[in-house]
């Protein structure tokens, strides 16, 4: 597989230059592996979450949402197995003191100082962040920042099932921050210590587990493609027995081929009755389902599609990125435009509106059209500065699918006959559309 590290550098640089992602605490030298999302990044991430929520919750009858607390009783994490088992094998280099995940090391030489045979034996390093609740900083006050959103769903199993009057098969979905003290974060927002997850626990009759496992693998694999991720950059990878988490009897990852190699976007896991069973035992509250028809009580099994918002947002960025040669200048030097081919549902700005020049009534009409589009619910952007070609290129670079330009023809015609040009980001073609039809024209072009 070819490695393209400099491509990743160029994407990271675009992210900073155009306001997608900034280093957190940058003015103080930054905080390792922590990132802030800028004006365009926050819209990109909101679109990712919105599309996920639509696909998983609002377009279906069988799945409802939840927003549980980041801080939970420590007993939740004792019972789930995280206090005891949520750890990575840590090794130290005795020479330079650098620390690594033992399972990420290749060979015997330290990746930091190059010395051979200087690593300590691996020891388990728990990935949960700890803090204190209330004014006492002692062990009785210790609480954990959640390392996954899933447990808040399991502990609310009865609350949700009873209040929403559901019966298996049904699902509970949640989007929210999780925290892991990763030993080796890296690759931009791919692996960080604070990140956002999109998880859904699907509770099924035990004998339907395999059917729903296959269903969710296919459904989640298709979701990325429906939103425009290239199929040849995606693959499914089945976990070997030695990789499975303590709660899981099967797991398949959706992976994407990043410039730095294949990386996991999402795991679809069979969790069986592990979590409901353990929490029932530890809490004394029976987390099970009573079937009124058969008069039988049983513990549902769980299929869990669990993905990451940050990784998914980064995947859309990487997959959409292109440096495209669009011609040559008089000296034969290539004219290259940088373009993000986002699906319109993912693009941070849907439509930009420009007056061709800053006079002759053009800014006024452009301003009016932009206002109309904004009210109609489009994410808009208005710009009247600089050459029109430069303004188009700036929108290409952030992936805006359409640019509406008000020109001389627009302001010279009778208002009902007035037209504007609409430029398509990918083909760069322009067509004239009546001002009165612009909103409908764009609505028509938006994928469902
Ligand atoms: N509840 C199951 C669970 O948490 P996971 O595979 O550990 O499973 C699910 O995490 C997803 O969360 C991953 O596929 C990834 O997209 C995201 N994720 C996990 N750790 C991450 C990290 N350190 N940085 C960014 N995203 C992360």
mmCIF file of C-alpha atoms and ligand atoms in Angstrom, residues 147-148 150 180 182 189-193 195 197 199 201 247 264-267 271 304 306-308 311, ligand 1:
data_model
loop_
_atom_site.group_PDB
_atom_site.id
_atom_site.type_symbol
_atom_site.label_atom_id
_atom_site.label_comp_id
_atom_site.label_asym_id
_atom_site.label_seq_id
_atom_site.Cartn_x
_atom_site.Cartn_y
_atom_site.Cartn_z
ATOM 1 C CA UNK A 147 -14.557 5.912 27.701
ATOM 2 C CA UNK A 148 -17.609 4.960 25.583
ATOM 3 C CA UNK A 150 -22.547 2.659 25.240
ATOM 4 C CA UNK A 180 -9.455 7.779 26.587
ATOM 5 C CA UNK A 182 -4.479 6.935 24.646
ATOM 6 C CA UNK A 189 -8.073 13.719 14.628
ATOM 7 C CA UNK A 190 -7.953 9.973 13.895
ATOM 8 C CA UNK A 191 -6.866 9.036 17.425
ATOM 9 C CA UNK A 192 -7.251 11.646 20.153
ATOM 10 C CA UNK A 193 -7.852 11.580 23.893
ATOM 11 C CA UNK A 195 -13.435 12.493 20.869
ATOM 12 C CA UNK A 197 -18.743 8.779 19.345
ATOM 13 C CA UNK A 199 -23.130 4.552 18.991
ATOM 14 C CA UNK A 201 -27.209 -0.527 20.818
ATOM 15 C CA UNK A 247 -17.579 -8.394 25.850
ATOM 16 C CA UNK A 264 -11.018 1.698 11.506
ATOM 17 C CA UNK A 265 -14.002 4.016 11.137
ATOM 18 C CA UNK A 266 -16.524 1.947 12.966
ATOM 19 C CA UNK A 267 -16.945 -1.444 14.589
ATOM 20 C CA UNK A 271 -22.128 -7.960 22.548
ATOM 21 C CA UNK A 304 -23.623 -2.484 18.402
ATOM 22 C CA UNK A 306 -20.084 2.155 17.102
ATOM 23 C CA UNK A 307 -18.385 4.880 15.095
ATOM 24 C CA UNK A 308 -16.480 8.100 15.674
ATOM 25 C CA UNK A 311 -12.788 9.999 12.220
HETATM 26 N N1 LIG B 1 -18.750 0.879 22.552
HETATM 27 C C1 LIG B 1 -17.795 0.263 21.709
HETATM 28 C C2 LIG B 1 -16.636 1.087 21.463
HETATM 29 O O1 LIG B 1 -16.438 2.117 22.099
HETATM 30 P P1 LIG B 1 -14.479 1.273 19.993
HETATM 31 O O2 LIG B 1 -14.085 0.499 18.756
HETATM 32 O O3 LIG B 1 -13.500 1.317 21.098
HETATM 33 O O4 LIG B 1 -15.856 0.627 20.447
HETATM 34 C C3 LIG B 1 -15.862 2.988 18.589
HETATM 35 O O5 LIG B 1 -14.868 2.743 19.569
HETATM 36 C C4 LIG B 1 -15.407 4.074 17.635
HETATM 37 O O6 LIG B 1 -15.058 5.252 18.353
HETATM 38 C C5 LIG B 1 -14.160 3.715 16.817
HETATM 39 O O7 LIG B 1 -14.484 2.943 15.695
HETATM 40 C C6 LIG B 1 -13.645 5.094 16.445
HETATM 41 O O8 LIG B 1 -14.343 5.599 15.306
HETATM 42 C C7 LIG B 1 -14.014 5.920 17.655
HETATM 43 N N2 LIG B 1 -12.832 6.056 18.530
HETATM 44 C C8 LIG B 1 -12.412 5.179 19.459
HETATM 45 N N3 LIG B 1 -11.289 5.638 20.059
HETATM 46 C C9 LIG B 1 -11.003 6.823 19.484
HETATM 47 C C10 LIG B 1 -9.965 7.814 19.683
HETATM 48 N N4 LIG B 1 -9.022 7.653 20.603
HETATM 49 N N5 LIG B 1 -9.980 8.915 18.893
HETATM 50 C C11 LIG B 1 -10.955 9.101 17.964
HETATM 51 N N6 LIG B 1 -11.950 8.221 17.760
HETATM 52 C C12 LIG B 1 -11.981 7.103 18.508
#
